[in-house]
PDB file of C-alpha atoms and ligand atoms in Angstrom:
ATOM      1  CA  MET W  29      -5.875  -9.107  14.595  1.00  0.00           C
ATOM      2  CA  ILE W  30      -3.673  -7.267  17.135  1.00  0.00           C
ATOM      3  CA  ILE W  31      -0.571  -6.074  16.052  1.00  0.00           C
ATOM      4  CA  LYS W  32       2.012  -6.463  19.044  1.00  0.00           C
ATOM      5  CA  LYS W  33       4.961  -6.746  17.082  1.00  0.00           C
ATOM      6  CA  ALA W  34       6.452  -4.779  14.084  1.00  0.00           C
ATOM      7  CA  GLU W  35      10.019  -4.295  13.104  1.00  0.00           C
ATOM      8  CA  LEU W  36      11.797  -3.317   9.629  1.00  0.00           C
ATOM      9  CA  GLU W  37      12.972  -6.493   8.264  1.00  0.00           C
ATOM     10  CA  ALA W  38      14.609  -5.347   5.158  1.00  0.00           C
ATOM     11  CA  VAL W  39      15.396  -2.443   2.791  1.00  0.00           C
ATOM     12  CA  ALA W  40      15.773  -3.678  -0.854  1.00  0.00           C
ATOM     13  CA  VAL W  41      16.306  -1.802  -4.454  1.00  0.00           C
ATOM     14  CA  LYS W  42      16.848  -5.552  -5.439  1.00  0.00           C
ATOM     15  CA  PRO W  43      15.591  -9.166  -5.027  1.00  0.00           C
ATOM     16  CA  SER W  44      19.013 -10.188  -3.467  1.00  0.00           C
ATOM     17  CA  GLN W  45      18.201  -8.028  -0.810  1.00  0.00           C
ATOM     18  CA  TYR W  46      14.731  -9.193  -0.052  1.00  0.00           C
ATOM     19  CA  PRO W  47      14.073 -11.643   3.199  1.00  0.00           C
ATOM     20  CA  GLU W  48      14.686 -15.057   2.016  1.00  0.00           C
ATOM     21  CA  ASP W  49      11.462 -17.121   3.350  1.00  0.00           C
ATOM     22  CA  ASN W  50       8.244 -17.188   1.663  1.00  0.00           C
ATOM     23  CA  MET W  51       6.342 -15.453   4.389  1.00  0.00           C
ATOM     24  CA  ILE W  52       2.945 -13.976   3.304  1.00  0.00           C
ATOM     25  CA  GLU W  53       3.184 -10.436   2.034  1.00  0.00           C
ATOM     26  CA  ILE W  54       0.678  -7.783   1.825  1.00  0.00           C
ATOM     27  CA  ALA W  55       2.191  -4.628   0.072  1.00  0.00           C
ATOM     28  CA  PHE W  56       1.353  -0.999  -0.034  1.00  0.00           C
ATOM     29  CA  ALA W  57       1.123   1.107  -3.612  1.00  0.00           C
ATOM     30  CA  GLY W  58       0.356   4.459  -4.635  1.00  0.00           C
ATOM     31  CA  ARG W  59       1.530   7.585  -5.486  1.00  0.00           C
ATOM     32  CA  SER W  60       4.173   9.428  -3.502  1.00  0.00           C
ATOM     33  CA  ASN W  61       2.501  11.526  -0.623  1.00  0.00           C
ATOM     34  CA  VAL W  62      -0.553   9.470  -0.777  1.00  0.00           C
ATOM     35  CA  GLY W  63       0.003   8.098   2.573  1.00  0.00           C
ATOM     36  CA  LYS W  64       1.667   4.585   2.754  1.00  0.00           C
ATOM     37  CA  SER W  65       4.277   5.179   5.017  1.00  0.00           C
ATOM     38  CA  SER W  66       1.768   6.865   7.497  1.00  0.00           C
ATOM     39  CA  LEU W  67      -0.726   4.227   7.243  1.00  0.00           C
ATOM     40  CA  LEU W  68       1.830   1.468   8.333  1.00  0.00           C
ATOM     41  CA  ASN W  69       2.836   3.664  11.388  1.00  0.00           C
ATOM     42  CA  LEU W  70      -1.146   3.582  12.178  1.00  0.00           C
ATOM     43  CA  LEU W  71      -1.797   0.273  11.349  1.00  0.00           C
ATOM     44  CA  THR W  72       1.214  -0.560  13.757  1.00  0.00           C
ATOM     45  CA  ASN W  73       0.651   2.274  16.473  1.00  0.00           C
ATOM     46  CA  ARG W  74       4.209   3.350  16.009  1.00  0.00           C
ATOM     47  CA  LYS W  75       4.625   7.382  15.306  1.00  0.00           C
ATOM     48  CA  SER W  76       8.019   6.839  13.461  1.00  0.00           C
ATOM     49  CA  LEU W  77       8.466   3.055  12.294  1.00  0.00           C
ATOM     50  CA  ALA W  78       8.202   4.122   8.629  1.00  0.00           C
ATOM     51  CA  ARG W  79       9.550   7.778   7.999  1.00  0.00           C
ATOM     52  CA  VAL W  80       6.496  10.198   6.719  1.00  0.00           C
ATOM     53  CA  SER W  81       7.476  13.420   4.765  1.00  0.00           C
ATOM     54  CA  GLY W  82       5.457  16.273   3.783  1.00  0.00           C
ATOM     55  CA  ASN W  83       7.567  16.453   0.451  1.00  0.00           C
ATOM     56  CA  PRO W  84       6.934  13.383  -2.204  1.00  0.00           C
ATOM     57  CA  GLY W  85       9.354  10.852  -2.758  1.00  0.00           C
ATOM     58  CA  LYS W  86      10.297  10.060   0.959  1.00  0.00           C
ATOM     59  CA  THR W  87      10.107   6.378   0.476  1.00  0.00           C
ATOM     60  CA  ARG W  88      12.567   5.086  -2.416  1.00  0.00           C
ATOM     61  CA  THR W  89      13.052   1.572  -1.268  1.00  0.00           C
ATOM     62  CA  ILE W  90      11.201  -1.287  -0.916  1.00  0.00           C
ATOM     63  CA  ASN W  91      10.994  -1.710   3.045  1.00  0.00           C
ATOM     64  CA  PHE W  92       9.764  -5.070   4.567  1.00  0.00           C
ATOM     65  CA  TYR W  93       8.121  -4.882   8.033  1.00  0.00           C
ATOM     66  CA  ARG W  94       7.771  -8.057   9.855  1.00  0.00           C
ATOM     67  CA  ILE W  95       4.643  -8.172  11.642  1.00  0.00           C
ATOM     68  CA  ASN W  96       3.492 -10.292  14.812  1.00  0.00           C
ATOM     69  CA  ASP W  97       6.379 -13.006  13.109  1.00  0.00           C
ATOM     70  CA  SER W  98       3.772 -14.040  10.997  1.00  0.00           C
ATOM     71  CA  PHE W  99       3.211 -11.909   8.136  1.00  0.00           C
ATOM     72  CA  ARG W 100       5.044  -9.025   6.367  1.00  0.00           C
ATOM     73  CA  ILE W 101       3.395  -5.481   5.233  1.00  0.00           C
ATOM     74  CA  VAL W 102       5.693  -4.035   2.298  1.00  0.00           C
ATOM     75  CA  ASP W 103       6.346  -0.433   2.053  1.00  0.00           C
ATOM     76  CA  LEU W 104       6.655   0.312  -1.764  1.00  0.00           C
ATOM     77  CA  PRO W 105       8.388   3.403  -3.250  1.00  0.00           C
ATOM     78  CA  GLY W 106       5.572   6.213  -4.222  1.00  0.00           C
ATOM     79  CA  TYR W 107       5.265   7.242  -8.040  1.00  0.00           C
ATOM     80  CA  GLY W 108       4.443  10.491  -9.751  1.00  0.00           C
ATOM     81  CA  TYR W 109       6.307  13.123  -8.284  1.00  0.00           C
ATOM     82  CA  ALA W 110       7.519  16.106 -10.550  1.00  0.00           C
ATOM     83  CA  LYS W 111      11.051  16.164  -9.311  1.00  0.00           C
ATOM     84  CA  ALA W 112      11.981  12.703 -10.060  1.00  0.00           C
ATOM     85  CA  SER W 113      14.240  12.428 -12.819  1.00  0.00           C
ATOM     86  CA  LYS W 114      14.186  10.202 -15.710  1.00  0.00           C
ATOM     87  CA  SER W 115      16.546   7.372 -14.513  1.00  0.00           C
ATOM     88  CA  LEU W 116      14.928   7.762 -11.334  1.00  0.00           C
ATOM     89  CA  THR W 117      11.881   6.802 -12.625  1.00  0.00           C
ATOM     90  CA  GLN W 118      13.338   4.074 -14.728  1.00  0.00           C
ATOM     91  CA  GLY W 119      15.261   2.677 -11.949  1.00  0.00           C
ATOM     92  CA  TRP W 120      11.603   2.318 -10.047  1.00  0.00           C
ATOM     93  CA  GLY W 121       9.940   0.768 -12.682  1.00  0.00           C
ATOM     94  CA  ASP W 122      12.698  -2.200 -12.850  1.00  0.00           C
ATOM     95  CA  MET W 123      12.410  -2.520  -9.199  1.00  0.00           C
ATOM     96  CA  MET W 124       8.621  -2.583  -8.604  1.00  0.00           C
ATOM     97  CA  GLU W 125       8.424  -5.000 -11.590  1.00  0.00           C
ATOM     98  CA  LYS W 126      10.893  -7.361 -10.161  1.00  0.00           C
ATOM     99  CA  TYR W 127       9.121  -7.351  -6.676  1.00  0.00           C
ATOM    100  CA  LEU W 128       5.611  -7.505  -8.499  1.00  0.00           C
ATOM    101  CA  GLN W 129       6.429 -10.316 -10.817  1.00  0.00           C
ATOM    102  CA  ASN W 130       8.201 -12.885  -8.874  1.00  0.00           C
ATOM    103  CA  ARG W 131       7.275 -12.736  -5.097  1.00  0.00           C
ATOM    104  CA  GLN W 132       6.224 -16.073  -3.880  1.00  0.00           C
ATOM    105  CA  GLY W 133       4.479 -14.773  -0.669  1.00  0.00           C
ATOM    106  CA  LEU W 134       3.228 -11.861  -2.123  1.00  0.00           C
ATOM    107  CA  LYS W 135      -1.076 -11.938  -1.871  1.00  0.00           C
ATOM    108  CA  VAL W 136      -2.074  -8.617  -2.284  1.00  0.00           C
ATOM    109  CA  VAL W 137      -0.907  -5.001  -3.318  1.00  0.00           C
ATOM    110  CA  ALA W 138      -3.247  -2.660  -1.629  1.00  0.00           C
ATOM    111  CA  GLN W 139      -3.807   0.536  -3.837  1.00  0.00           C
ATOM    112  CA  LEU W 140      -3.892   3.386  -1.683  1.00  0.00           C
ATOM    113  CA  VAL W 141      -5.757   6.452  -3.554  1.00  0.00           C
ATOM    114  CA  ASP W 142      -6.376  10.123  -2.093  1.00  0.00           C
ATOM    115  CA  ILE W 143     -10.020  10.028  -1.317  1.00  0.00           C
ATOM    116  CA  ARG W 144     -10.277  13.878  -2.132  1.00  0.00           C
ATOM    117  CA  HIS W 145      -9.589  13.251  -6.026  1.00  0.00           C
ATOM    118  CA  ALA W 146     -10.109  11.105  -8.975  1.00  0.00           C
ATOM    119  CA  PRO W 147      -7.471   8.528  -9.222  1.00  0.00           C
ATOM    120  CA  SER W 148      -4.687   9.790 -11.729  1.00  0.00           C
ATOM    121  CA  LYS W 149      -3.661   8.353 -14.995  1.00  0.00           C
ATOM    122  CA  GLN W 150      -1.121   6.405 -12.995  1.00  0.00           C
ATOM    123  CA  ASP W 151      -3.073   5.282 -10.476  1.00  0.00           C
ATOM    124  CA  VAL W 152      -5.137   3.723 -13.160  1.00  0.00           C
ATOM    125  CA  GLN W 153      -2.296   1.873 -14.855  1.00  0.00           C
ATOM    126  CA  MET W 154      -0.739   0.719 -11.614  1.00  0.00           C
ATOM    127  CA  TYR W 155      -4.099  -0.858 -10.524  1.00  0.00           C
ATOM    128  CA  ASP W 156      -4.367  -2.290 -14.148  1.00  0.00           C
ATOM    129  CA  TYR W 157      -1.035  -4.060 -13.824  1.00  0.00           C
ATOM    130  CA  LEU W 158      -1.967  -5.225 -10.410  1.00  0.00           C
ATOM    131  CA  ARG W 159      -4.997  -6.741 -11.493  1.00  0.00           C
ATOM    132  CA  TYR W 160      -2.855  -8.369 -14.675  1.00  0.00           C
ATOM    133  CA  TYR W 161      -0.807 -10.153 -11.899  1.00  0.00           C
ATOM    134  CA  GLY W 162      -3.859 -11.130  -9.714  1.00  0.00           C
ATOM    135  CA  LEU W 163      -2.643  -8.951  -6.861  1.00  0.00           C
ATOM    136  CA  ASP W 164      -5.772  -6.896  -7.158  1.00  0.00           C
ATOM    137  CA  GLY W 165      -8.711  -5.962  -5.188  1.00  0.00           C
ATOM    138  CA  LEU W 166      -8.278  -3.625  -2.030  1.00  0.00           C
ATOM    139  CA  VAL W 167      -8.083   0.115  -2.632  1.00  0.00           C
ATOM    140  CA  ILE W 168      -7.464   2.078   0.758  1.00  0.00           C
ATOM    141  CA  MET W 169      -8.858   5.596   0.512  1.00  0.00           C
ATOM    142  CA  THR W 170      -6.453   7.857   2.199  1.00  0.00           C
ATOM    143  CA  LYS W 171      -6.713  11.128   4.463  1.00  0.00           C
ATOM    144  CA  ALA W 172     -10.712  10.727   4.917  1.00  0.00           C
ATOM    145  CA  ASP W 173     -10.265  13.565   7.536  1.00  0.00           C
ATOM    146  CA  LYS W 174     -10.155  15.892   4.591  1.00  0.00           C
ATOM    147  CA  VAL W 175     -13.305  15.256   2.988  1.00  0.00           C
ATOM    148  CA  SER W 176     -17.256  15.823   4.342  1.00  0.00           C
ATOM    149  CA  ARG W 177     -19.403  12.513   4.392  1.00  0.00           C
ATOM    150  CA  ASN W 178     -21.065  13.776   1.262  1.00  0.00           C
ATOM    151  CA  GLU W 179     -17.977  14.623  -0.328  1.00  0.00           C
ATOM    152  CA  MET W 180     -16.944  10.874   0.705  1.00  0.00           C
ATOM    153  CA  ALA W 181     -20.073   9.241  -0.911  1.00  0.00           C
ATOM    154  CA  LYS W 182     -19.513  11.063  -4.385  1.00  0.00           C
ATOM    155  CA  ASN W 183     -15.634  10.405  -4.445  1.00  0.00           C
ATOM    156  CA  ILE W 184     -16.330   6.651  -3.320  1.00  0.00           C
ATOM    157  CA  ALA W 185     -18.342   6.488  -6.508  1.00  0.00           C
ATOM    158  CA  LEU W 186     -15.747   8.224  -8.748  1.00  0.00           C
ATOM    159  CA  ILE W 187     -12.860   6.179  -7.571  1.00  0.00           C
ATOM    160  CA  LYS W 188     -15.036   2.944  -8.335  1.00  0.00           C
ATOM    161  CA  LYS W 189     -15.692   4.220 -11.853  1.00  0.00           C
ATOM    162  CA  THR W 190     -11.960   5.645 -12.339  1.00  0.00           C
ATOM    163  CA  LEU W 191     -10.467   2.436 -11.455  1.00  0.00           C
ATOM    164  CA  ASP W 192     -12.951   0.068 -13.021  1.00  0.00           C
ATOM    165  CA  LEU W 193     -13.668  -1.896  -9.508  1.00  0.00           C
ATOM    166  CA  GLY W 194     -16.096  -4.927  -9.519  1.00  0.00           C
ATOM    167  CA  PRO W 195     -18.635  -6.014  -6.522  1.00  0.00           C
ATOM    168  CA  ASP W 196     -15.943  -8.096  -5.015  1.00  0.00           C
ATOM    169  CA  ASP W 197     -13.295  -5.379  -4.775  1.00  0.00           C
ATOM    170  CA  LYS W 198     -12.681  -3.831  -1.304  1.00  0.00           C
ATOM    171  CA  LEU W 199     -12.479  -0.107  -0.556  1.00  0.00           C
ATOM    172  CA  ILE W 200     -11.241   1.051   2.862  1.00  0.00           C
ATOM    173  CA  PRO W 201     -11.188   4.594   3.778  1.00  0.00           C
ATOM    174  CA  VAL W 202      -8.529   5.883   6.578  1.00  0.00           C
ATOM    175  CA  SER W 203      -7.264   8.642   8.015  1.00  0.00           C
ATOM    176  CA  ALA W 204      -3.909   8.476   9.707  1.00  0.00           C
ATOM    177  CA  LEU W 205      -4.629  11.759  11.648  1.00  0.00           C
ATOM    178  CA  LYS W 206      -8.155  10.799  13.028  1.00  0.00           C
ATOM    179  CA  LYS W 207      -6.801   7.315  13.559  1.00  0.00           C
ATOM    180  CA  THR W 208      -9.732   5.749  11.682  1.00  0.00           C
ATOM    181  CA  GLY W 209     -10.123   2.727   9.488  1.00  0.00           C
ATOM    182  CA  TYR W 210      -7.340   0.620  10.584  1.00  0.00           C
ATOM    183  CA  ASP W 211      -9.773  -1.920  12.354  1.00  0.00           C
ATOM    184  CA  GLU W 212     -11.418  -2.788   9.054  1.00  0.00           C
ATOM    185  CA  LEU W 213      -8.551  -2.700   7.538  1.00  0.00           C
ATOM    186  CA  LEU W 214      -6.732  -5.085  10.090  1.00  0.00           C
ATOM    187  CA  ASN W 215     -10.293  -7.446   9.418  1.00  0.00           C
ATOM    188  CA  GLU W 216      -9.422  -7.463   5.701  1.00  0.00           C
ATOM    189  CA  PHE W 217      -5.894  -8.568   6.600  1.00  0.00           C
ATOM    190  CA  ASP W 218      -7.051 -11.525   8.632  1.00  0.00           C
ATOM    191  CA  ARG W 219      -9.345 -12.642   6.050  1.00  0.00           C
ATOM    192  CA  ILE W 220      -6.638 -12.406   3.431  1.00  0.00           C
ATOM    193  CA  LEU W 221      -4.094 -14.528   5.713  1.00  0.00           C
ATOM    194  CA  GLU W 222      -6.624 -16.938   6.518  1.00  0.00           C
ATOM    195  CA  GLU W 223      -7.451 -17.402   2.599  1.00  0.00           C
ATOM    196  CA  SER W 224      -4.119 -17.950   1.751  1.00  0.00           C
ATOM    197  CA  ASP W 225      -3.691 -20.474   4.336  1.00  0.00           C
ATOM    198  CA  ARG W 226      -5.968 -23.031   3.043  1.00  0.00           C
TER     199      ARG W 226
HETATM  200  P1  GTP T   4       6.137   8.318  -0.504  1.00  0.00           P
HETATM  201  O1  GTP T   4       7.206   7.962   0.623  1.00  0.00           O
HETATM  202  O2  GTP T   4       6.977   9.952  -0.921  1.00  0.00           O
HETATM  203  O3  GTP T   4       5.834   7.184  -1.367  1.00  0.00           O
HETATM  204  O4  GTP T   4       4.833   8.814   0.276  1.00  0.00           O
HETATM  205  P2  GTP T   4       4.167   8.511   1.378  1.00  0.00           P
HETATM  206  O5  GTP T   4       2.833   7.713   0.198  1.00  0.00           O
HETATM  207  O6  GTP T   4       4.701   7.043   2.305  1.00  0.00           O
HETATM  208  O7  GTP T   4       3.225   9.361   2.144  1.00  0.00           O
HETATM  209  P3  GTP T   4       3.512   9.626   3.776  1.00  0.00           P
HETATM  210  O8  GTP T   4       3.269   8.815   4.722  1.00  0.00           O
HETATM  211  O9  GTP T   4       5.097  10.270   3.969  1.00  0.00           O
HETATM  212  O10 GTP T   4       2.792  11.019   4.123  1.00  0.00           O
HETATM  213  C1  GTP T   4       2.847  12.295   2.984  1.00  0.00           C
HETATM  214  C2  GTP T   4       2.216  13.450   3.504  1.00  0.00           C
HETATM  215  O11 GTP T   4       0.567  12.934   4.123  1.00  0.00           O
HETATM  216  C3  GTP T   4       2.846  13.670   5.149  1.00  0.00           C
HETATM  217  O12 GTP T   4       2.630  15.063   5.156  1.00  0.00           O
HETATM  218  C4  GTP T   4       1.390  12.944   6.205  1.00  0.00           C
HETATM  219  O13 GTP T   4       0.961  13.529   7.207  1.00  0.00           O
HETATM  220  C5  GTP T   4       0.619  13.139   5.193  1.00  0.00           C
HETATM  221  N1  GTP T   4      -0.833  12.429   5.414  1.00  0.00           N
HETATM  222  C6  GTP T   4      -0.436  11.103   5.416  1.00  0.00           C
HETATM  223  N2  GTP T   4      -1.796  10.232   5.680  1.00  0.00           N
HETATM  224  C7  GTP T   4      -2.921  11.397   6.066  1.00  0.00           C
HETATM  225  C8  GTP T   4      -3.995  11.289   6.564  1.00  0.00           C
HETATM  226  O14 GTP T   4      -4.661  10.400   6.653  1.00  0.00           O
HETATM  227  N3  GTP T   4      -4.630  12.680   6.845  1.00  0.00           N
HETATM  228  C9  GTP T   4      -4.328  13.818   6.558  1.00  0.00           C
HETATM  229  N4  GTP T   4      -4.639  14.693   6.904  1.00  0.00           N
HETATM  230  N5  GTP T   4      -2.866  13.575   6.375  1.00  0.00           N
HETATM  231  C10 GTP T   4      -1.819  12.557   6.047  1.00  0.00           C
HETATM  232 MG1   MG T   5       6.777   6.441   2.376  1.00  0.00          MG
END
């Protein structure tokens, strides 16, 4: 797949603000600061389609990006940053649940984890939740530029084990900085789109 066209179609905090049709969607979930918005910019080859920040908690809404007029990438708000207030955390849970539970076109939620660390407790919770709803199967390891080859192999094993991944689950390393991994990920998107066409 080549992404020729990408546009922000909707910014939502509740279902009435979602795009109305049932176009296929692939969403990005993961803790704040893991690199969801950066990955979107990498895939679309646009520097600032999605806002990126060194401070966690940048994306607090559900952002729908329309890709090649054929599917959407959905940038979800991150979890797990220290400064979030209790009411904000509750709002986050409610917002995520409504989207993940009832979205017709949603096929896969890619879980993003930082390749440098073992997945956090919240990462594990998130992935279990995705598994429960049948939205699992794709894990993207971000910031691959920050580890050596040796560390990478070691951390991949740790991530597999901590998230309890099965043999069919896909794990893809990416680096928004070095611009690597996007071709493999786009191939995976092709496969997901083909599969949901049938
Ligand atoms: P929220 O919107 O808070 O949920 O965060 P996010 O997951 O969208 O993270 P974002 O893309 O805003 O990136 C957070 C920080 O990580 C920024 O400072 C990015 O420049 C940095 N970053 C993202 N991806 C990479 C990467 O592949 N390599 C390196 N070295 N830094 C990265
Ligand atoms: Mg973001």
